[in-house]
């Protein structure tokens, strides 16, 4: 996490880190929430290398960032999700990168199923959904 935070400050406009979390999709990213030098909120996404990759690997995912005002906030996406999901128990909401798109991932339980849904950060539209029996 510390290396990802340092890389975010080096490779993006981010100057202050507020929080960091791991996002696992096709590739794993450390998602970092912070602010730039003008105190504008933004998210940086630092790719994590798997054991077969190294810094010079051409297939290495790139570092990305997006300003928070360019999409839906966490509260807005939870409100939108909640209006369409009755009898759901929210577990977790995480921002991340999936197929080169910034997404909000919502994990919740309903009817003895664990459900993972991703919503596009920029439009709030449902992007992908998968569920498992518990």
mmCIF file of N, CA and C in Angstrom:
data_model
loop_
_atom_site.group_PDB
_atom_site.id
_atom_site.type_symbol
_atom_site.label_atom_id
_atom_site.label_comp_id
_atom_site.label_asym_id
_atom_site.label_seq_id
_atom_site.Cartn_x
_atom_site.Cartn_y
_atom_site.Cartn_z
ATOM 1 N N UNK A 1 0.828 -1.197 0.000
ATOM 2 C CA UNK A 1 0.000 0.000 0.000
ATOM 3 C C UNK A 1 0.870 1.257 0.000
ATOM 4 N N UNK A 2 1.935 1.248 0.788
ATOM 5 C CA UNK A 2 2.798 2.429 0.846
ATOM 6 C C UNK A 2 3.436 2.720 -0.507
ATOM 7 N N UNK A 3 3.854 1.658 -1.223
ATOM 8 C CA UNK A 3 4.444 1.850 -2.545
ATOM 9 C C UNK A 3 3.407 2.409 -3.515
ATOM 10 N N UNK A 4 2.172 1.936 -3.430
ATOM 11 C CA UNK A 4 1.101 2.426 -4.305
ATOM 12 C C UNK A 4 0.808 3.897 -4.010
ATOM 13 N N UNK A 5 0.783 4.271 -2.744
ATOM 14 C CA UNK A 5 0.548 5.667 -2.382
ATOM 15 C C UNK A 5 1.646 6.562 -2.940
ATOM 16 N N UNK A 6 2.892 6.134 -2.815
ATOM 17 C CA UNK A 6 4.026 6.908 -3.338
ATOM 18 C C UNK A 6 3.944 7.029 -4.857
ATOM 19 N N UNK A 7 3.582 5.933 -5.525
ATOM 20 C CA UNK A 7 3.451 5.949 -6.983
ATOM 21 C C UNK A 7 2.317 6.879 -7.417
ATOM 22 N N UNK A 8 1.225 6.900 -6.685
ATOM 23 C CA UNK A 8 0.101 7.779 -7.012
ATOM 24 C C UNK A 8 0.524 9.244 -6.913
ATOM 25 N N UNK A 9 1.267 9.577 -5.886
ATOM 26 C CA UNK A 9 1.729 10.961 -5.720
ATOM 27 C C UNK A 9 2.722 11.321 -6.829
ATOM 28 N N UNK A 10 3.533 10.365 -7.232
ATOM 29 C CA UNK A 10 4.530 10.601 -8.282
ATOM 30 C C UNK A 10 3.886 10.706 -9.672
ATOM 31 N N UNK A 11 2.892 9.838 -9.971
ATOM 32 C CA UNK A 11 2.385 9.693 -11.334
ATOM 33 C C UNK A 11 1.068 10.402 -11.631
ATOM 34 N N UNK A 12 0.438 11.007 -10.628
ATOM 35 C CA UNK A 12 -0.851 11.672 -10.831
ATOM 36 C C UNK A 12 -0.818 13.045 -10.148
ATOM 37 N N UNK A 13 -1.860 13.859 -10.306
ATOM 38 C CA UNK A 13 -1.898 15.160 -9.619
ATOM 39 C C UNK A 13 -2.113 15.040 -8.100
ATOM 40 N N UNK A 14 -2.312 13.841 -7.603
ATOM 41 C CA UNK A 14 -2.577 13.623 -6.176
ATOM 42 C C UNK A 14 -1.407 14.124 -5.326
ATOM 43 N N UNK A 15 -1.718 14.904 -4.282
ATOM 44 C CA UNK A 15 -0.683 15.375 -3.356
ATOM 45 C C UNK A 15 -0.965 14.939 -1.922
ATOM 46 N N UNK A 16 -2.216 14.579 -1.632
ATOM 47 C CA UNK A 16 -2.586 14.155 -0.282
ATOM 48 C C UNK A 16 -3.430 12.884 -0.369
ATOM 49 N N UNK A 17 -3.018 11.842 0.328
ATOM 50 C CA UNK A 17 -3.751 10.575 0.361
ATOM 51 C C UNK A 17 -4.679 10.574 1.566
ATOM 52 N N UNK A 18 -5.962 10.264 1.331
ATOM 53 C CA UNK A 18 -6.935 10.165 2.414
ATOM 54 C C UNK A 18 -7.245 8.724 2.781
ATOM 55 N N UNK A 19 -7.308 7.853 1.776
ATOM 56 C CA UNK A 19 -7.574 6.437 2.038
ATOM 57 C C UNK A 19 -7.102 5.606 0.852
ATOM 58 N N UNK A 20 -6.939 4.308 1.114
ATOM 59 C CA UNK A 20 -6.530 3.373 0.062
ATOM 60 C C UNK A 20 -7.195 2.029 0.319
ATOM 61 N N UNK A 21 -7.559 1.350 -0.775
ATOM 62 C CA UNK A 21 -8.161 0.027 -0.653
ATOM 63 C C UNK A 21 -7.761 -0.799 -1.864
ATOM 64 N N UNK A 22 -7.879 -2.101 -1.738
ATOM 65 C CA UNK A 22 -7.546 -3.001 -2.833
ATOM 66 C C UNK A 22 -8.810 -3.336 -3.610
ATOM 67 N N UNK A 23 -8.722 -3.261 -4.931
ATOM 68 C CA UNK A 23 -9.823 -3.626 -5.814
ATOM 69 C C UNK A 23 -9.350 -4.761 -6.709
ATOM 70 N N UNK A 24 -10.083 -5.875 -6.699
ATOM 71 C CA UNK A 24 -9.744 -7.030 -7.516
ATOM 72 C C UNK A 24 -10.770 -7.217 -8.612
ATOM 73 N N UNK A 25 -10.326 -7.090 -9.832
ATOM 74 C CA UNK A 25 -11.138 -7.372 -11.005
ATOM 75 C C UNK A 25 -10.307 -8.266 -11.896
ATOM 76 N N UNK A 26 -10.331 -8.010 -13.191
ATOM 77 C CA UNK A 26 -9.448 -8.755 -14.088
ATOM 78 C C UNK A 26 -7.995 -8.505 -13.688
ATOM 79 N N UNK A 27 -7.697 -7.273 -13.299
ATOM 80 C CA UNK A 27 -6.412 -6.893 -12.724
ATOM 81 C C UNK A 27 -6.689 -6.319 -11.339
ATOM 82 N N UNK A 28 -5.695 -6.379 -10.480
ATOM 83 C CA UNK A 28 -5.834 -5.807 -9.146
ATOM 84 C C UNK A 28 -5.239 -4.403 -9.136
ATOM 85 N N UNK A 29 -5.929 -3.509 -8.445
ATOM 86 C CA UNK A 29 -5.494 -2.128 -8.305
ATOM 87 C C UNK A 29 -5.591 -1.716 -6.846
ATOM 88 N N UNK A 30 -4.696 -0.825 -6.435
ATOM 89 C CA UNK A 30 -4.909 -0.110 -5.194
ATOM 90 C C UNK A 30 -5.636 1.160 -5.588
ATOM 91 N N UNK A 31 -6.832 1.348 -5.048
ATOM 92 C CA UNK A 31 -7.638 2.534 -5.308
ATOM 93 C C UNK A 31 -7.352 3.532 -4.202
ATOM 94 N N UNK A 32 -6.917 4.714 -4.588
ATOM 95 C CA UNK A 32 -6.518 5.721 -3.617
ATOM 96 C C UNK A 32 -7.392 6.956 -3.763
ATOM 97 N N UNK A 33 -7.951 7.377 -2.654
ATOM 98 C CA UNK A 33 -8.745 8.600 -2.612
ATOM 99 C C UNK A 33 -7.876 9.685 -1.992
ATOM 100 N N UNK A 34 -7.875 10.851 -2.610
ATOM 101 C CA UNK A 34 -7.079 11.943 -2.073
ATOM 102 C C UNK A 34 -7.430 13.257 -2.722
ATOM 103 N N UNK A 35 -6.498 14.211 -2.635
ATOM 104 C CA UNK A 35 -6.725 15.551 -3.179
ATOM 105 C C UNK A 35 -5.478 16.019 -3.910
ATOM 106 N N UNK A 36 -5.695 16.941 -4.860
ATOM 107 C CA UNK A 36 -4.568 17.537 -5.559
ATOM 108 C C UNK A 36 -4.118 18.796 -4.806
ATOM 109 N N UNK A 37 -3.189 19.536 -5.380
ATOM 110 C CA UNK A 37 -2.643 20.703 -4.687
ATOM 111 C C UNK A 37 -3.662 21.812 -4.484
ATOM 112 N N UNK A 38 -4.768 21.781 -5.241
ATOM 113 C CA UNK A 38 -5.850 22.765 -5.075
ATOM 114 C C UNK A 38 -6.983 22.213 -4.210
ATOM 115 N N UNK A 39 -6.741 21.087 -3.555
ATOM 116 C CA UNK A 39 -7.712 20.405 -2.689
ATOM 117 C C UNK A 39 -8.915 19.849 -3.438
ATOM 118 N N UNK A 40 -8.752 19.609 -4.743
ATOM 119 C CA UNK A 40 -9.819 18.964 -5.504
ATOM 120 C C UNK A 40 -9.725 17.457 -5.290
ATOM 121 N N UNK A 41 -10.839 16.799 -4.899
ATOM 122 C CA UNK A 41 -10.817 15.345 -4.666
ATOM 123 C C UNK A 41 -10.624 14.560 -5.963
ATOM 124 N N UNK A 42 -9.824 13.501 -5.858
ATOM 125 C CA UNK A 42 -9.625 12.622 -6.999
ATOM 126 C C UNK A 42 -9.334 11.212 -6.522
ATOM 127 N N UNK A 43 -9.446 10.279 -7.460
ATOM 128 C CA UNK A 43 -9.141 8.875 -7.220
ATOM 129 C C UNK A 43 -8.007 8.467 -8.147
ATOM 130 N N UNK A 44 -7.037 7.757 -7.607
ATOM 131 C CA UNK A 44 -5.943 7.200 -8.400
ATOM 132 C C UNK A 44 -6.014 5.686 -8.308
ATOM 133 N N UNK A 45 -5.656 5.018 -9.396
ATOM 134 C CA UNK A 45 -5.726 3.560 -9.472
ATOM 135 C C UNK A 45 -4.352 3.036 -9.872
ATOM 136 N N UNK A 46 -3.683 2.392 -8.928
ATOM 137 C CA UNK A 46 -2.326 1.919 -9.113
ATOM 138 C C UNK A 46 -2.365 0.413 -9.337
ATOM 139 N N UNK A 47 -1.933 -0.054 -10.518
ATOM 140 C CA UNK A 47 -1.976 -1.498 -10.796
ATOM 141 C C UNK A 47 -1.016 -2.262 -9.902
ATOM 142 N N UNK A 48 -1.437 -3.447 -9.512
ATOM 143 C CA UNK A 48 -0.606 -4.340 -8.720
ATOM 144 C C UNK A 48 -0.035 -5.402 -9.634
ATOM 145 N N UNK A 49 1.243 -5.646 -9.522
ATOM 146 C CA UNK A 49 1.890 -6.665 -10.349
ATOM 147 C C UNK A 49 1.591 -8.047 -9.796
ATOM 148 N N UNK A 50 1.317 -8.984 -10.694
ATOM 149 C CA UNK A 50 1.219 -10.358 -10.216
ATOM 150 C C UNK A 50 2.628 -10.953 -10.233
ATOM 151 N N UNK A 51 2.775 -12.152 -9.779
ATOM 152 C CA UNK A 51 4.103 -12.757 -9.634
ATOM 153 C C UNK A 51 4.829 -12.925 -10.965
ATOM 154 N N UNK A 52 4.113 -12.977 -12.067
ATOM 155 C CA UNK A 52 4.748 -13.183 -13.365
ATOM 156 C C UNK A 52 5.115 -11.869 -14.057
ATOM 157 N N UNK A 53 4.680 -10.735 -13.484
ATOM 158 C CA UNK A 53 4.949 -9.443 -14.100
ATOM 159 C C UNK A 53 6.106 -8.746 -13.396
ATOM 160 N N UNK A 54 6.698 -7.813 -14.102
ATOM 161 C CA UNK A 54 7.662 -6.925 -13.480
ATOM 162 C C UNK A 54 7.478 -5.541 -14.073
ATOM 163 N N UNK A 55 8.202 -4.576 -13.582
ATOM 164 C CA UNK A 55 8.020 -3.182 -13.997
ATOM 165 C C UNK A 55 8.167 -2.980 -15.507
ATOM 166 N N UNK A 56 8.964 -3.791 -16.190
ATOM 167 C CA UNK A 56 9.194 -3.592 -17.616
ATOM 168 C C UNK A 56 8.214 -4.371 -18.499
ATOM 169 N N UNK A 57 7.304 -5.109 -17.905
ATOM 170 C CA UNK A 57 6.346 -5.921 -18.665
ATOM 171 C C UNK A 57 5.448 -5.006 -19.503
ATOM 172 N N UNK A 58 5.385 -5.261 -20.807
ATOM 173 C CA UNK A 58 4.601 -4.432 -21.720
ATOM 174 C C UNK A 58 3.093 -4.540 -21.464
ATOM 175 N N UNK A 59 2.647 -5.628 -20.846
ATOM 176 C CA UNK A 59 1.224 -5.833 -20.600
ATOM 177 C C UNK A 59 0.770 -5.241 -19.262
ATOM 178 N N UNK A 60 1.672 -4.598 -18.564
ATOM 179 C CA UNK A 60 1.382 -3.994 -17.266
ATOM 180 C C UNK A 60 0.261 -2.955 -17.411
ATOM 181 N N UNK A 61 -0.805 -3.058 -16.618
ATOM 182 C CA UNK A 61 -1.847 -2.024 -16.653
ATOM 183 C C UNK A 61 -1.255 -0.679 -16.243
ATOM 184 N N UNK A 62 -1.809 0.388 -16.794
ATOM 185 C CA UNK A 62 -1.319 1.730 -16.517
ATOM 186 C C UNK A 62 -1.962 2.323 -15.272
ATOM 187 N N UNK A 63 -1.255 3.263 -14.675
ATOM 188 C CA UNK A 63 -1.816 4.051 -13.586
ATOM 189 C C UNK A 63 -2.870 4.981 -14.183
ATOM 190 N N UNK A 64 -4.017 5.064 -13.538
ATOM 191 C CA UNK A 64 -5.105 5.948 -13.984
ATOM 192 C C UNK A 64 -5.526 6.842 -12.826
ATOM 193 N N UNK A 65 -6.159 7.948 -13.176
ATOM 194 C CA UNK A 65 -6.787 8.775 -12.150
ATOM 195 C C UNK A 65 -7.997 9.473 -12.745
ATOM 196 N N UNK A 66 -8.899 9.880 -11.874
ATOM 197 C CA UNK A 66 -10.095 10.595 -12.284
ATOM 198 C C UNK A 66 -10.488 11.538 -11.144
ATOM 199 N N UNK A 67 -10.953 12.707 -11.504
ATOM 200 C CA UNK A 67 -11.433 13.638 -10.487
ATOM 201 C C UNK A 67 -12.821 13.215 -10.025
ATOM 202 N N UNK A 68 -13.072 13.365 -8.745
ATOM 203 C CA UNK A 68 -14.326 12.904 -8.139
ATOM 204 C C UNK A 68 -15.550 13.574 -8.759
ATOM 205 N N UNK A 69 -15.408 14.809 -9.214
ATOM 206 C CA UNK A 69 -16.558 15.518 -9.774
ATOM 207 C C UNK A 69 -16.890 15.081 -11.202
ATOM 208 N N UNK A 70 -16.157 14.107 -11.745
ATOM 209 C CA UNK A 70 -16.415 13.607 -13.093
ATOM 210 C C UNK A 70 -17.368 12.417 -13.104
ATOM 211 N N UNK A 71 -17.913 12.066 -11.945
ATOM 212 C CA UNK A 71 -18.808 10.918 -11.893
ATOM 213 C C UNK A 71 -19.650 10.911 -10.645
ATOM 214 N N UNK A 72 -20.253 9.771 -10.390
ATOM 215 C CA UNK A 72 -21.143 9.588 -9.252
ATOM 216 C C UNK A 72 -20.335 9.460 -7.962
ATOM 217 N N UNK A 73 -20.838 10.053 -6.893
ATOM 218 C CA UNK A 73 -20.209 9.880 -5.587
ATOM 219 C C UNK A 73 -20.633 8.533 -5.011
ATOM 220 N N UNK A 74 -19.940 8.111 -3.977
ATOM 221 C CA UNK A 74 -20.285 6.868 -3.298
ATOM 222 C C UNK A 74 -21.717 6.937 -2.762
ATOM 223 N N UNK A 75 -22.091 8.059 -2.154
ATOM 224 C CA UNK A 75 -23.450 8.205 -1.623
ATOM 225 C C UNK A 75 -24.497 8.175 -2.730
ATOM 226 N N UNK A 76 -24.208 8.813 -3.859
ATOM 227 C CA UNK A 76 -25.161 8.808 -4.976
ATOM 228 C C UNK A 76 -25.361 7.399 -5.525
ATOM 229 N N UNK A 77 -24.283 6.637 -5.647
ATOM 230 C CA UNK A 77 -24.412 5.288 -6.209
ATOM 231 C C UNK A 77 -25.131 4.362 -5.232
ATOM 232 N N UNK A 78 -24.896 4.545 -3.929
ATOM 233 C CA UNK A 78 -25.617 3.750 -2.928
ATOM 234 C C UNK A 78 -27.108 4.081 -2.963
ATOM 235 N N UNK A 79 -27.427 5.348 -3.086
ATOM 236 C CA UNK A 79 -28.844 5.761 -3.145
ATOM 237 C C UNK A 79 -29.520 5.167 -4.385
ATOM 238 N N UNK A 80 -28.842 5.242 -5.526
ATOM 239 C CA UNK A 80 -29.398 4.684 -6.758
ATOM 240 C C UNK A 80 -29.597 3.181 -6.626
ATOM 241 N N UNK A 81 -28.579 2.481 -6.117
ATOM 242 C CA UNK A 81 -28.663 1.034 -5.926
ATOM 243 C C UNK A 81 -29.802 0.691 -4.965
ATOM 244 N N UNK A 82 -29.886 1.396 -3.843
ATOM 245 C CA UNK A 82 -30.886 1.115 -2.824
ATOM 246 C C UNK A 82 -32.310 1.290 -3.308
ATOM 247 N N UNK A 83 -32.517 2.232 -4.239
ATOM 248 C CA UNK A 83 -33.869 2.450 -4.757
ATOM 249 C C UNK A 83 -34.333 1.291 -5.635
ATOM 250 N N UNK A 84 -33.391 0.485 -6.113
ATOM 251 C CA UNK A 84 -33.722 -0.661 -6.968
ATOM 252 C C UNK A 84 -33.535 -2.004 -6.281
ATOM 253 N N UNK A 85 -33.210 -1.993 -5.002
ATOM 254 C CA UNK A 85 -32.893 -3.251 -4.332
ATOM 255 C C UNK A 85 -33.578 -3.300 -2.957
ATOM 256 N N UNK A 86 -34.743 -3.896 -2.914
ATOM 257 C CA UNK A 86 -35.460 -4.047 -1.656
ATOM 258 C C UNK A 86 -34.991 -5.326 -0.959
ATOM 259 N N UNK A 87 -35.019 -5.319 0.363
ATOM 260 C CA UNK A 87 -34.588 -6.455 1.187
ATOM 261 C C UNK A 87 -33.145 -6.867 0.910
ATOM 262 N N UNK A 88 -32.292 -5.878 0.657
ATOM 263 C CA UNK A 88 -30.874 -6.128 0.407
ATOM 264 C C UNK A 88 -30.071 -5.650 1.602
ATOM 265 N N UNK A 89 -29.021 -6.398 1.919
ATOM 266 C CA UNK A 89 -28.114 -6.028 3.004
ATOM 267 C C UNK A 89 -26.767 -5.639 2.400
ATOM 268 N N UNK A 90 -26.464 -4.347 2.431
ATOM 269 C CA UNK A 90 -25.228 -3.823 1.868
ATOM 270 C C UNK A 90 -24.034 -4.275 2.686
ATOM 271 N N UNK A 91 -23.017 -4.831 2.008
ATOM 272 C CA UNK A 91 -21.783 -5.257 2.672
ATOM 273 C C UNK A 91 -20.653 -4.266 2.452
ATOM 274 N N UNK A 92 -20.434 -3.868 1.196
ATOM 275 C CA UNK A 92 -19.257 -3.056 0.888
ATOM 276 C C UNK A 92 -19.449 -2.300 -0.422
ATOM 277 N N UNK A 93 -18.861 -1.097 -0.497
ATOM 278 C CA UNK A 93 -18.835 -0.307 -1.726
ATOM 279 C C UNK A 93 -17.394 0.137 -1.945
ATOM 280 N N UNK A 94 -16.850 -0.171 -3.126
ATOM 281 C CA UNK A 94 -15.452 0.134 -3.434
ATOM 282 C C UNK A 94 -15.355 0.706 -4.837
ATOM 283 N N UNK A 95 -14.487 1.683 -5.008
ATOM 284 C CA UNK A 95 -14.215 2.198 -6.353
ATOM 285 C C UNK A 95 -13.008 1.460 -6.915
ATOM 286 N N UNK A 96 -13.021 1.235 -8.230
ATOM 287 C CA UNK A 96 -11.908 0.523 -8.842
ATOM 288 C C UNK A 96 -11.904 0.653 -10.350
ATOM 289 N N UNK A 97 -11.056 -0.137 -10.979
ATOM 290 C CA UNK A 97 -10.929 -0.166 -12.440
ATOM 291 C C UNK A 97 -11.296 -1.555 -12.929
ATOM 292 N N UNK A 98 -12.141 -1.600 -13.950
ATOM 293 C CA UNK A 98 -12.540 -2.857 -14.562
ATOM 294 C C UNK A 98 -12.594 -2.639 -16.066
ATOM 295 N N UNK A 99 -11.779 -3.362 -16.810
ATOM 296 C CA UNK A 99 -11.728 -3.221 -18.270
ATOM 297 C C UNK A 99 -11.504 -1.772 -18.700
ATOM 298 N N UNK A 100 -10.554 -1.121 -18.037
ATOM 299 C CA UNK A 100 -10.193 0.279 -18.317
ATOM 300 C C UNK A 100 -11.317 1.272 -18.067
ATOM 301 N N UNK A 101 -12.271 0.899 -17.243
ATOM 302 C CA UNK A 101 -13.358 1.800 -16.847
ATOM 303 C C UNK A 101 -13.326 1.959 -15.333
ATOM 304 N N UNK A 102 -13.594 3.169 -14.879
ATOM 305 C CA UNK A 102 -13.727 3.396 -13.448
ATOM 306 C C UNK A 102 -15.128 2.947 -13.052
ATOM 307 N N UNK A 103 -15.213 2.128 -12.012
ATOM 308 C CA UNK A 103 -16.499 1.571 -11.572
ATOM 309 C C UNK A 103 -16.624 1.640 -10.053
ATOM 310 N N UNK A 104 -17.852 1.650 -9.620
ATOM 311 C CA UNK A 104 -18.179 1.415 -8.215
ATOM 312 C C UNK A 104 -18.628 -0.030 -8.111
ATOM 313 N N UNK A 105 -18.031 -0.787 -7.196
ATOM 314 C CA UNK A 105 -18.454 -2.165 -6.961
ATOM 315 C C UNK A 105 -19.261 -2.192 -5.674
ATOM 316 N N UNK A 106 -20.459 -2.718 -5.771
ATOM 317 C CA UNK A 106 -21.329 -2.870 -4.606
ATOM 318 C C UNK A 106 -21.476 -4.361 -4.331
ATOM 319 N N UNK A 107 -21.166 -4.758 -3.106
ATOM 320 C CA UNK A 107 -21.321 -6.148 -2.674
ATOM 321 C C UNK A 107 -22.440 -6.172 -1.649
ATOM 322 N N UNK A 108 -23.412 -7.040 -1.867
ATOM 323 C CA UNK A 108 -24.544 -7.108 -0.951
ATOM 324 C C UNK A 108 -25.131 -8.517 -0.911
ATOM 325 N N UNK A 109 -26.009 -8.720 0.049
ATOM 326 C CA UNK A 109 -26.683 -10.008 0.207
ATOM 327 C C UNK A 109 -28.183 -9.819 0.026
ATOM 328 N N UNK A 110 -28.795 -10.797 -0.649
ATOM 329 C CA UNK A 110 -30.248 -10.817 -0.818
ATOM 330 C C UNK A 110 -30.669 -12.254 -1.068
ATOM 331 N N UNK A 111 -31.679 -12.684 -0.346
ATOM 332 C CA UNK A 111 -32.248 -14.030 -0.527
ATOM 333 C C UNK A 111 -31.183 -15.118 -0.498
ATOM 334 N N UNK A 112 -30.305 -15.037 0.495
ATOM 335 C CA UNK A 112 -29.255 -16.028 0.709
ATOM 336 C C UNK A 112 -28.266 -16.127 -0.470
ATOM 337 N N UNK A 113 -28.101 -15.023 -1.181
ATOM 338 C CA UNK A 113 -27.130 -14.930 -2.280
ATOM 339 C C UNK A 113 -26.197 -13.763 -2.008
ATOM 340 N N UNK A 114 -24.932 -13.920 -2.368
ATOM 341 C CA UNK A 114 -23.954 -12.852 -2.300
ATOM 342 C C UNK A 114 -23.831 -12.292 -3.715
ATOM 343 N N UNK A 115 -24.062 -10.980 -3.854
ATOM 344 C CA UNK A 115 -24.136 -10.364 -5.179
ATOM 345 C C UNK A 115 -23.072 -9.274 -5.303
ATOM 346 N N UNK A 116 -22.362 -9.309 -6.427
ATOM 347 C CA UNK A 116 -21.369 -8.294 -6.771
ATOM 348 C C UNK A 116 -21.894 -7.553 -7.994
ATOM 349 N N UNK A 117 -22.100 -6.246 -7.874
ATOM 350 C CA UNK A 117 -22.527 -5.456 -9.018
ATOM 351 C C UNK A 117 -21.561 -4.294 -9.198
ATOM 352 N N UNK A 118 -21.240 -4.004 -10.451
ATOM 353 C CA UNK A 118 -20.411 -2.846 -10.740
ATOM 354 C C UNK A 118 -21.238 -1.846 -11.541
ATOM 355 N N UNK A 119 -21.040 -0.586 -11.195
ATOM 356 C CA UNK A 119 -21.727 0.524 -11.843
ATOM 357 C C UNK A 119 -20.688 1.469 -12.418
ATOM 358 N N UNK A 120 -20.936 1.966 -13.607
ATOM 359 C CA UNK A 120 -19.999 2.901 -14.229
ATOM 360 C C UNK A 120 -19.930 4.185 -13.416
ATOM 361 N N UNK A 121 -18.730 4.604 -13.104
ATOM 362 C CA UNK A 121 -18.495 5.823 -12.325
ATOM 363 C C UNK A 121 -19.065 7.047 -13.046
ATOM 364 N N UNK A 122 -18.875 7.123 -14.368
ATOM 365 C CA UNK A 122 -19.249 8.318 -15.106
ATOM 366 C C UNK A 122 -20.748 8.445 -15.368
ATOM 367 N N UNK A 123 -21.466 7.338 -15.496
ATOM 368 C CA UNK A 123 -22.892 7.402 -15.842
ATOM 369 C C UNK A 123 -23.820 6.846 -14.762
ATOM 370 N N UNK A 124 -23.277 6.036 -13.855
ATOM 371 C CA UNK A 124 -24.101 5.385 -12.846
ATOM 372 C C UNK A 124 -24.839 4.154 -13.364
ATOM 373 N N UNK A 125 -24.616 3.792 -14.625
ATOM 374 C CA UNK A 125 -25.296 2.635 -15.212
ATOM 375 C C UNK A 125 -24.684 1.334 -14.702
ATOM 376 N N UNK A 126 -25.548 0.320 -14.562
ATOM 377 C CA UNK A 126 -25.083 -1.013 -14.189
ATOM 378 C C UNK A 126 -24.156 -1.520 -15.286
ATOM 379 N N UNK A 127 -22.973 -1.969 -14.894
ATOM 380 C CA UNK A 127 -21.971 -2.440 -15.855
ATOM 381 C C UNK A 127 -21.898 -3.970 -15.879
ATOM 382 N N UNK A 128 -21.895 -4.591 -14.688
ATOM 383 C CA UNK A 128 -21.755 -6.038 -14.615
ATOM 384 C C UNK A 128 -22.355 -6.526 -13.304
ATOM 385 N N UNK A 129 -22.769 -7.775 -13.292
ATOM 386 C CA UNK A 129 -23.345 -8.350 -12.078
ATOM 387 C C UNK A 129 -23.036 -9.842 -12.040
ATOM 388 N N UNK A 130 -22.727 -10.324 -10.839
ATOM 389 C CA UNK A 130 -22.490 -11.752 -10.629
ATOM 390 C C UNK A 130 -22.978 -12.094 -9.231
ATOM 391 N N UNK A 131 -23.508 -13.302 -9.058
ATOM 392 C CA UNK A 131 -23.993 -13.690 -7.728
ATOM 393 C C UNK A 131 -23.645 -15.141 -7.446
ATOM 394 N N UNK A 132 -23.624 -15.438 -6.151
ATOM 395 C CA UNK A 132 -23.284 -16.777 -5.665
ATOM 396 C C UNK A 132 -24.257 -17.175 -4.570
ATOM 397 N N UNK A 133 -24.574 -18.469 -4.504
ATOM 398 C CA UNK A 133 -25.320 -18.975 -3.350
ATOM 399 C C UNK A 133 -24.403 -18.950 -2.149
ATOM 400 N N UNK A 134 -24.963 -18.689 -0.986
ATOM 401 C CA UNK A 134 -24.145 -18.687 0.225
ATOM 402 C C UNK A 134 -24.203 -20.021 0.915
#
